[in-house]
mmCIF file of C-alpha atoms in Angstrom:
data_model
loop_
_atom_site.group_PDB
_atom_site.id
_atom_site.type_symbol
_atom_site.label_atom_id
_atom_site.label_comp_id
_atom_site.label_asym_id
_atom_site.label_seq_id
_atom_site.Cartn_x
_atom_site.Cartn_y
_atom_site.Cartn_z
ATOM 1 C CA UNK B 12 17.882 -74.470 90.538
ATOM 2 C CA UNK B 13 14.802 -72.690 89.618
ATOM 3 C CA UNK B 14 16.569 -69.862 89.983
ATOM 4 C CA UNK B 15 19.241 -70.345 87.974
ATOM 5 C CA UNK B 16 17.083 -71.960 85.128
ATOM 6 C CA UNK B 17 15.670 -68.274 85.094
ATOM 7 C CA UNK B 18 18.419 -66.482 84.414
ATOM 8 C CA UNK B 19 19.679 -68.994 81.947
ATOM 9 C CA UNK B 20 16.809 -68.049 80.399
ATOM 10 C CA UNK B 21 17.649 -64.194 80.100
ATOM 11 C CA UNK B 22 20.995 -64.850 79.451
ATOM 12 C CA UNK B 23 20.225 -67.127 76.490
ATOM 13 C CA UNK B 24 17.436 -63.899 75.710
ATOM 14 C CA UNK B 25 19.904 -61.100 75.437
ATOM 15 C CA UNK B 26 22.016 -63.551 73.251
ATOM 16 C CA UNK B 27 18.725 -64.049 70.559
ATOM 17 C CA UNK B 28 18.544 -60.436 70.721
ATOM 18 C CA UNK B 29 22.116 -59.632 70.274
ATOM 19 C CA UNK B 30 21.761 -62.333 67.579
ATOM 20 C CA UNK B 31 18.654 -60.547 66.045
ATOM 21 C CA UNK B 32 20.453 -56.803 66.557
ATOM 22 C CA UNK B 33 23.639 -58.425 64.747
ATOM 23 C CA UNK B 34 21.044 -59.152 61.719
ATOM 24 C CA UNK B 35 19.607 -55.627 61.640
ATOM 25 C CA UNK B 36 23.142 -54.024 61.516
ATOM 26 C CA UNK B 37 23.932 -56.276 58.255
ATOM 27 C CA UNK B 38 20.842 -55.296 56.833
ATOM 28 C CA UNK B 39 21.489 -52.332 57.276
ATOM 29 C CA UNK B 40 24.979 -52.420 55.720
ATOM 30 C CA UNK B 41 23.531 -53.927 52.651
ATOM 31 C CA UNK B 42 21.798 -51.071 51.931
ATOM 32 C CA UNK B 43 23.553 -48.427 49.576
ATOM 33 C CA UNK B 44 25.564 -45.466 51.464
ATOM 34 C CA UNK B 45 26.331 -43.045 48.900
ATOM 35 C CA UNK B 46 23.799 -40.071 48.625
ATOM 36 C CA UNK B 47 23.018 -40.637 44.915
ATOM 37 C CA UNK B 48 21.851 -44.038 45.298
ATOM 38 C CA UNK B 49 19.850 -42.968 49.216
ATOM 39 C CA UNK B 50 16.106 -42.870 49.099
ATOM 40 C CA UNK B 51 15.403 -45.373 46.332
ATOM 41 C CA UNK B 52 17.921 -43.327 43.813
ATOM 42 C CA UNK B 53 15.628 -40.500 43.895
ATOM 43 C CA UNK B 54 18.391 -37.995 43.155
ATOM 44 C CA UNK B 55 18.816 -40.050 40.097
ATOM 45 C CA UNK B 56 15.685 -38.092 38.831
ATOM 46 C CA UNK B 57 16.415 -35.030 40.600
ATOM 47 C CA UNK B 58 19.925 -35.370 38.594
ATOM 48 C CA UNK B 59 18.293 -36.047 35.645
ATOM 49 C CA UNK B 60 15.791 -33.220 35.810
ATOM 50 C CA UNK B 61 19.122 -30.431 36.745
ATOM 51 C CA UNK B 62 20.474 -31.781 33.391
ATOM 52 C CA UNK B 63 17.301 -30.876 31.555
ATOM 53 C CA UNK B 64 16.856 -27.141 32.968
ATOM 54 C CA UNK B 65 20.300 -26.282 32.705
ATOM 55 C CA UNK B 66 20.456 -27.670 29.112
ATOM 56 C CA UNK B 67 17.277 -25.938 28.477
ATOM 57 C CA UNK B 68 18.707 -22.633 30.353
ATOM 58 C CA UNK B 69 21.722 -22.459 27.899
ATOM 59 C CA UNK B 70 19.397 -22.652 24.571
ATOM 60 C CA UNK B 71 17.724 -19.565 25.903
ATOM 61 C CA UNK B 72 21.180 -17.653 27.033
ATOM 62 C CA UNK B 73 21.981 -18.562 23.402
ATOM 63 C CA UNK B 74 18.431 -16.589 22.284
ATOM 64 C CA UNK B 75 18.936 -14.348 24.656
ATOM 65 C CA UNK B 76 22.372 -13.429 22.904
ATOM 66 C CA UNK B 77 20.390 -13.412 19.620
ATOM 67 C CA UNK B 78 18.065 -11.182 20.466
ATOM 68 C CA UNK B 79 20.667 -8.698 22.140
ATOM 69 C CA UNK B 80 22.629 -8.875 18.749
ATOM 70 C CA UNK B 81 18.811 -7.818 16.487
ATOM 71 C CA UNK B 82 18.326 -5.153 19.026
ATOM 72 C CA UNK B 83 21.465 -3.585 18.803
ATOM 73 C CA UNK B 84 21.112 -3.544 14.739
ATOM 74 C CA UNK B 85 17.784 -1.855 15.257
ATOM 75 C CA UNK K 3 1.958 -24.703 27.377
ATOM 76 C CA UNK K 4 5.545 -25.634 28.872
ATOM 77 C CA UNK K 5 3.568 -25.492 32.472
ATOM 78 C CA UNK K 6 2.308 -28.660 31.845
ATOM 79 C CA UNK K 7 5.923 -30.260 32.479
ATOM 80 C CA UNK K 8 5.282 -29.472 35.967
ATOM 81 C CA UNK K 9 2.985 -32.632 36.466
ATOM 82 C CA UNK K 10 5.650 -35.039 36.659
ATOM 83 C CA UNK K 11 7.035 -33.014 39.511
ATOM 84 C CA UNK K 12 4.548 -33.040 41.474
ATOM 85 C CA UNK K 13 4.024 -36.739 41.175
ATOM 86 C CA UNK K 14 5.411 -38.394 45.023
ATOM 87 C CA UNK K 15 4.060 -42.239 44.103
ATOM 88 C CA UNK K 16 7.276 -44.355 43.046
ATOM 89 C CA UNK K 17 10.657 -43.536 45.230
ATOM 90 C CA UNK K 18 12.769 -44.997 42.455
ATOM 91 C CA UNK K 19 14.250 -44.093 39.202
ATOM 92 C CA UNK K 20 11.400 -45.361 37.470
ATOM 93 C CA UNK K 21 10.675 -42.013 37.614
ATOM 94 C CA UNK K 22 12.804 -41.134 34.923
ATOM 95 C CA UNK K 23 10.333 -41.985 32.533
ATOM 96 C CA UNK K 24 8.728 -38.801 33.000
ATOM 97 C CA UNK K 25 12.087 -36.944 31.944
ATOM 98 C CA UNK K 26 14.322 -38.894 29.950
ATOM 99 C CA UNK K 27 11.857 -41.095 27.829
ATOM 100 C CA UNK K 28 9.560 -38.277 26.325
ATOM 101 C CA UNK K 29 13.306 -36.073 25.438
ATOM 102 C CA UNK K 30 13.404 -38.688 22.400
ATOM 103 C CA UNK K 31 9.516 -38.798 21.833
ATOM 104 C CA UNK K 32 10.160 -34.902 21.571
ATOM 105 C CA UNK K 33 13.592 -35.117 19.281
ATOM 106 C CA UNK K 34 11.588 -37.894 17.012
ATOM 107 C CA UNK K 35 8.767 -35.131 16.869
ATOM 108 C CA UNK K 36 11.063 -32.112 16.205
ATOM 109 C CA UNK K 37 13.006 -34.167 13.777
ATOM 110 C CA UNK K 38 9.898 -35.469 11.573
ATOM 111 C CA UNK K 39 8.444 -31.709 11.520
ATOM 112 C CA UNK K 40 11.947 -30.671 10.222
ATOM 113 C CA UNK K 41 11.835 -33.520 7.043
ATOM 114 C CA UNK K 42 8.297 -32.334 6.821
ATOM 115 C CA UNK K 43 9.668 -28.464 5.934
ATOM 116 C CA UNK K 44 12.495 -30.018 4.649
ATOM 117 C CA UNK K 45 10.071 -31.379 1.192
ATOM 118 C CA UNK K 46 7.948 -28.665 1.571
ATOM 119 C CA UNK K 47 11.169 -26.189 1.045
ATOM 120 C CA UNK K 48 11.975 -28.783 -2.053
ATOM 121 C CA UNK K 49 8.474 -28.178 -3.594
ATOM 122 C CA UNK K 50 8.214 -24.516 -2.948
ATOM 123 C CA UNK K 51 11.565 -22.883 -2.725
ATOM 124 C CA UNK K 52 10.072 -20.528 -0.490
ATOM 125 C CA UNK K 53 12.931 -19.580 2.232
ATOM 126 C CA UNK K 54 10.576 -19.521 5.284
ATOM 127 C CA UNK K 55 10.306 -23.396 4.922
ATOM 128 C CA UNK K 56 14.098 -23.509 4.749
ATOM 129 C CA UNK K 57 14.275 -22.133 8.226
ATOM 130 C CA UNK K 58 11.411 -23.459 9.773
ATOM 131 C CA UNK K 59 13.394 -27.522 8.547
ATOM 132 C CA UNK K 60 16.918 -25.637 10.292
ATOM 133 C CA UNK K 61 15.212 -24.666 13.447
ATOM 134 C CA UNK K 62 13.324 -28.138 14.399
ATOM 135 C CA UNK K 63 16.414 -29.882 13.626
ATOM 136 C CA UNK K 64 18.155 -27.677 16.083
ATOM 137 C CA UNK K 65 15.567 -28.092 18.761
ATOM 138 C CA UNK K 66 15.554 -32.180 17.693
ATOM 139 C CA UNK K 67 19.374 -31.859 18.374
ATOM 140 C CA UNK K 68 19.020 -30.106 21.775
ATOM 141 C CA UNK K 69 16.641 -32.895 22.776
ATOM 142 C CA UNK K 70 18.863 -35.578 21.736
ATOM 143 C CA UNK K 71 21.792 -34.498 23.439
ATOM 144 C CA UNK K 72 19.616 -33.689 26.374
ATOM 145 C CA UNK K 73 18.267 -37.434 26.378
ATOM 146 C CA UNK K 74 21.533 -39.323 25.625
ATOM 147 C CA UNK K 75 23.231 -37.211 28.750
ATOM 148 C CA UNK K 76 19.819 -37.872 30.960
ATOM 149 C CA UNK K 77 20.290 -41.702 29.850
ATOM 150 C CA UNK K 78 23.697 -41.455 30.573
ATOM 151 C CA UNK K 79 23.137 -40.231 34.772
ATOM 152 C CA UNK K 80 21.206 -42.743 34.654
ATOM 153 C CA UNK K 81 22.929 -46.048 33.390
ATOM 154 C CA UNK K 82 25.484 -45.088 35.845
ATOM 155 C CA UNK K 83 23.409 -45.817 38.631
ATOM 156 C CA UNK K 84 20.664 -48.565 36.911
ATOM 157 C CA UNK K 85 23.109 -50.282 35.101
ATOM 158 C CA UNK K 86 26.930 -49.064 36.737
ATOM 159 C CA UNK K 87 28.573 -47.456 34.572
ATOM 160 C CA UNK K 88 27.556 -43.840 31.684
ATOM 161 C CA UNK K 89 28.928 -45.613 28.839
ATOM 162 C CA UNK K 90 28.251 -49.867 28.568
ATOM 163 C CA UNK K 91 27.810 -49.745 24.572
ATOM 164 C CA UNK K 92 24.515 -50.534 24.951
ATOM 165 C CA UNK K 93 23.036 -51.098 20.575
ATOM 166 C CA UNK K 94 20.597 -48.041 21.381
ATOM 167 C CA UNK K 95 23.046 -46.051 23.308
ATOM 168 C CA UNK K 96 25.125 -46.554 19.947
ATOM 169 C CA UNK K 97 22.672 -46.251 17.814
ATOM 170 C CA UNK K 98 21.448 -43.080 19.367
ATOM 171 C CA UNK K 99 24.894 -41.329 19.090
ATOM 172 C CA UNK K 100 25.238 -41.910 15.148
ATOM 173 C CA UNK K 101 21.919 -40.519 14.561
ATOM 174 C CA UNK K 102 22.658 -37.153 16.422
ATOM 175 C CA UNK K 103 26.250 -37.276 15.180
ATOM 176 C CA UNK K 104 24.347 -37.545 11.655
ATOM 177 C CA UNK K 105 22.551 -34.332 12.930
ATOM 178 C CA UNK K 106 25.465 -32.440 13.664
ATOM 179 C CA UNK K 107 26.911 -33.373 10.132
ATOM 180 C CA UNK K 108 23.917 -31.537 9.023
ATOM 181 C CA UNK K 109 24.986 -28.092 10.560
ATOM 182 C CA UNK K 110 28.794 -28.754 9.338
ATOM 183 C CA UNK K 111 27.441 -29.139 5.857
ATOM 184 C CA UNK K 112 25.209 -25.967 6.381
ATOM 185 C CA UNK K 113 28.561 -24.068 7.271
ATOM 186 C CA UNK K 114 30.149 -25.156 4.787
ATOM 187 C CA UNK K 115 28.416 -23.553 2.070
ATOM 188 C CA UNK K 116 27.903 -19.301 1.325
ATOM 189 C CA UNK K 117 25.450 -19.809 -1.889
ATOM 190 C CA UNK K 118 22.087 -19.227 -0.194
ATOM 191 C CA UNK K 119 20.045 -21.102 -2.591
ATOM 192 C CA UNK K 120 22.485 -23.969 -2.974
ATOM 193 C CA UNK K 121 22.713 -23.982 1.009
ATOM 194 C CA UNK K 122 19.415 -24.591 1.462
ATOM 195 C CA UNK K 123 18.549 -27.046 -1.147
ATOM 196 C CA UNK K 124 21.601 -29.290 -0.378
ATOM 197 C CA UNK K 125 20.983 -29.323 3.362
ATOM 198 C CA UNK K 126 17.478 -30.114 2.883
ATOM 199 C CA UNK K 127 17.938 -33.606 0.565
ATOM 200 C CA UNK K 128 20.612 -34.127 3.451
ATOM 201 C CA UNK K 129 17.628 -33.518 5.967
ATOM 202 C CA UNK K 130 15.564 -36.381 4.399
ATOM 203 C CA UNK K 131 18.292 -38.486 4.667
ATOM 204 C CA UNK K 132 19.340 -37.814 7.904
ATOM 205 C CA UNK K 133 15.707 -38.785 8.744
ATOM 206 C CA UNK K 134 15.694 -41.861 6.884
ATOM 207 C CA UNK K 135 19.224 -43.188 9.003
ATOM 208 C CA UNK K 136 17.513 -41.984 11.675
ATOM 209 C CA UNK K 137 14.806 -44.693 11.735
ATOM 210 C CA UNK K 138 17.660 -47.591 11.509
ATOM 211 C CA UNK K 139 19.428 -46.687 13.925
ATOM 212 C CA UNK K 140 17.236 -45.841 17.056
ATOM 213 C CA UNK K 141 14.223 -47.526 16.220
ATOM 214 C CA UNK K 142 15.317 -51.194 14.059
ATOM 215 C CA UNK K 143 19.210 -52.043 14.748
ATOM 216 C CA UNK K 144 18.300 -51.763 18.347
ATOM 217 C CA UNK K 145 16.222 -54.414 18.308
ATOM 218 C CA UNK K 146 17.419 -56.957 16.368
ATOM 219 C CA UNK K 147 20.708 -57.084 19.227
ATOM 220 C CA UNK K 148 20.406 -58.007 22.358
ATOM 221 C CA UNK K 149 20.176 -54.362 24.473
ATOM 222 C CA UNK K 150 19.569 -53.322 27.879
ATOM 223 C CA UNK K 151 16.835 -51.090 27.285
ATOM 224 C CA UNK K 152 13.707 -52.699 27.196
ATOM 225 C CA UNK K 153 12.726 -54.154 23.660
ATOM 226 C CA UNK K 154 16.159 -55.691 22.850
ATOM 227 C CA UNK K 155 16.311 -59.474 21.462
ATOM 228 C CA UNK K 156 14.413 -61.451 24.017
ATOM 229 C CA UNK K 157 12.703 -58.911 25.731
ATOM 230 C CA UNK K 158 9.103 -58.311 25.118
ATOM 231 C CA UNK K 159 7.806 -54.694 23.936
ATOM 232 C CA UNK K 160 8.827 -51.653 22.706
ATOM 233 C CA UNK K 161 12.029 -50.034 22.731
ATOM 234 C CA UNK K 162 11.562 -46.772 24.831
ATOM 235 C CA UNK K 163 9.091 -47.800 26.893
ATOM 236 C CA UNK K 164 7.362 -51.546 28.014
ATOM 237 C CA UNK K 165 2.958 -51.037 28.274
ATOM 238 C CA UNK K 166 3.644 -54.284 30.609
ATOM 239 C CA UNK K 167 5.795 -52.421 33.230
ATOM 240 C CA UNK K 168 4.065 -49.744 33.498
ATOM 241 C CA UNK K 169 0.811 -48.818 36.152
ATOM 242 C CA UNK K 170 -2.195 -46.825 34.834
ATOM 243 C CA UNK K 171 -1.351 -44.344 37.017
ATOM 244 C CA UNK K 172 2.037 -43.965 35.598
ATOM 245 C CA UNK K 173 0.375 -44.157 32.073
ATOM 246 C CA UNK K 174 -1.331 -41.066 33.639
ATOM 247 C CA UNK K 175 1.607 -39.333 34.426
ATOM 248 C CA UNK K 176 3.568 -40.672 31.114
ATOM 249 C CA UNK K 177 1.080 -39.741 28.473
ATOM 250 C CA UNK K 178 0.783 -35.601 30.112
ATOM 251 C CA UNK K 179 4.512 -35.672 30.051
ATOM 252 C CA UNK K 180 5.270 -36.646 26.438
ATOM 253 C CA UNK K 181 2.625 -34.096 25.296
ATOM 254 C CA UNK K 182 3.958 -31.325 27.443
ATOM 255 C CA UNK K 183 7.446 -31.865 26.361
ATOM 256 C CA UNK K 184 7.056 -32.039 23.149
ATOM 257 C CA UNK K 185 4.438 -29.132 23.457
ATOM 258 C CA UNK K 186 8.162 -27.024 25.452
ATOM 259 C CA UNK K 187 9.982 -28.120 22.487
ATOM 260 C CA UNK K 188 7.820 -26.877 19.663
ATOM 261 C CA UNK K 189 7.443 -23.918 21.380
ATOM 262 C CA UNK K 190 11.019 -23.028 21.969
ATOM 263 C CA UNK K 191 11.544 -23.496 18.293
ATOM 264 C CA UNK K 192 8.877 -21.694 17.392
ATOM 265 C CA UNK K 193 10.559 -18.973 19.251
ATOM 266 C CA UNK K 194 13.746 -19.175 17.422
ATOM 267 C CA UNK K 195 11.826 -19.176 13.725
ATOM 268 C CA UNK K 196 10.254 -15.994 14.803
ATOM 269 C CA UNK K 197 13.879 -14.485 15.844
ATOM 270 C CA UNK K 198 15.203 -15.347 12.360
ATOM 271 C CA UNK K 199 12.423 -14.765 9.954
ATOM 272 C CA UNK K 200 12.942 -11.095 11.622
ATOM 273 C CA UNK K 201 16.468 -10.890 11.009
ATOM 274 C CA UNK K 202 16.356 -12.144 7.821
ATOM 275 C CA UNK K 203 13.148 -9.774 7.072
ATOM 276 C CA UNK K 204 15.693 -7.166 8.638
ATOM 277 C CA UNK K 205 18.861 -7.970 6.352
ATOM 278 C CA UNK K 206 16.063 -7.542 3.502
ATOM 279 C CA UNK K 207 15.379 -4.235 4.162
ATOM 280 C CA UNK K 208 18.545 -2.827 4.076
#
């Protein structure tokens, strides 16, 4: 009886953590999958930032082009 | 004096977007910056006729421009992930999108015109009015609706940026950033006025 009482006892265990593992997994599956919106939509920023150099880099190319054309002339 | 953007690089506090306020906040401090300079140049080139001013008013509103469109693509990365989608019609969204296009009408009326002289003086009443629908449109209307940035009808603060939600250390981070941005932005126009006070000085000459 004892015995058995015992490993009720485990049995019922796994089931809590099965239960508790179950939770985790949904948790988990809440959270967002897509890479833009992984590690607290960080690569929001980094995004953001790529937008900012390259629109940046093509106001210089346009200088750049500028500058060619004055040389030229010179 | 661009170096200084690196600070908000290097700053690993807050994994979030929040972070954005290092970037896509101080693009419209700069374009508001670049923007008054030009009106500035834009009177002086009224009271003096001297040329110089007329390029100096072209130049910072072509910088203000590059910062504007820079900011309102920046905002729009990141409504698509904060809010779900580019484009939601937000009043400053809106409102920020007639002022530049009000901008742009400025270079259109620039091109439209050979007569030096007449160029320069037309363009630069338009400038000072450009800057005075500028001030309606990003800065009151805004307001006045209900918006999701912060400052709209029923939310406390200012629109652009909220003193209550933000940390002193990302005041610390925020206040550097504006004043290096704004420091890039000067200084790539400056640039640009020193190309074409040469090529004009060049076209004089021969």
């Amino acid at each position: 009886m004892n015995k058995l009482k015992s490993i009720g006892i485990v049995i019922a265990l796994c089931f809590i953590n099965a239960i508790g593992w179950a939770q985790d997994m949904n948790s988990k599956a809440e959270e967002p999958t897509d890479f833009m919106r992984s590690e607290g939509k960080l690569y929001v920023v980094v995004a953001v930032v790529v937008v900012i150099v390259f629109g940046i880099f093509i106001f210089l190319l346009n200088l750049d082009r500028k500058i060619k054309k004055l040389e030229k002339k010179m | 004096m661009g170096f200084l953007v690196k600070i908000p690089v290097l700053d690993g506090r807050m994994q979030q977007s929040v972070r954005n306020l290092f970037f896509h906040v101080p693009m419209w401090f700069c374009m508001q910056t670049l923007f008054t300079v030009s009106v500035i140049y834009a009177i002086r080139y009224l009271r003096s006729q001297n040329p110089v001013h007329d390029i100096y008013a072209v130049e910072y509103a072509r910088a203000g421009i590059l910062f504007g469109v820079l900011g309102l693509i920046t905002g729009a990365v990141w409504a698509n992930y904060q809010w779900g989608k580019p484009w939601s019609g937000d009043p400053k969204q809106n409102g920020a999108a007639i002022a530049l296009l009000i901008y742009f009408a400025y270079f259109v009326l620039r091109g439209s015109m050979n007569d030096i002289d007449k160029r320069s003086r037309i363009s630069a009443v338009y400038n000072i009015f450009a800057f005075a629908m500028l001030f309606p449109t990003i800065w009151i209307l805004p307001r006045l609706t209900e918006s999701l940035h912060p400052g709209g009808m029923g939310s406390e603060g200012n629109p652009g940026l909220n003193p209550n939600d933000t940390s002193p250390e990302m005041e610390m981070v925020f206040l550097p950033a504006i004043i290096g941005w704004i420091l890039l932005g000067v200084w790539i126009t400056t640039l640009r006025i020193r190309l074409q006070i040469v090529t004009e000085k060049k076209l004089a000459h021969e």
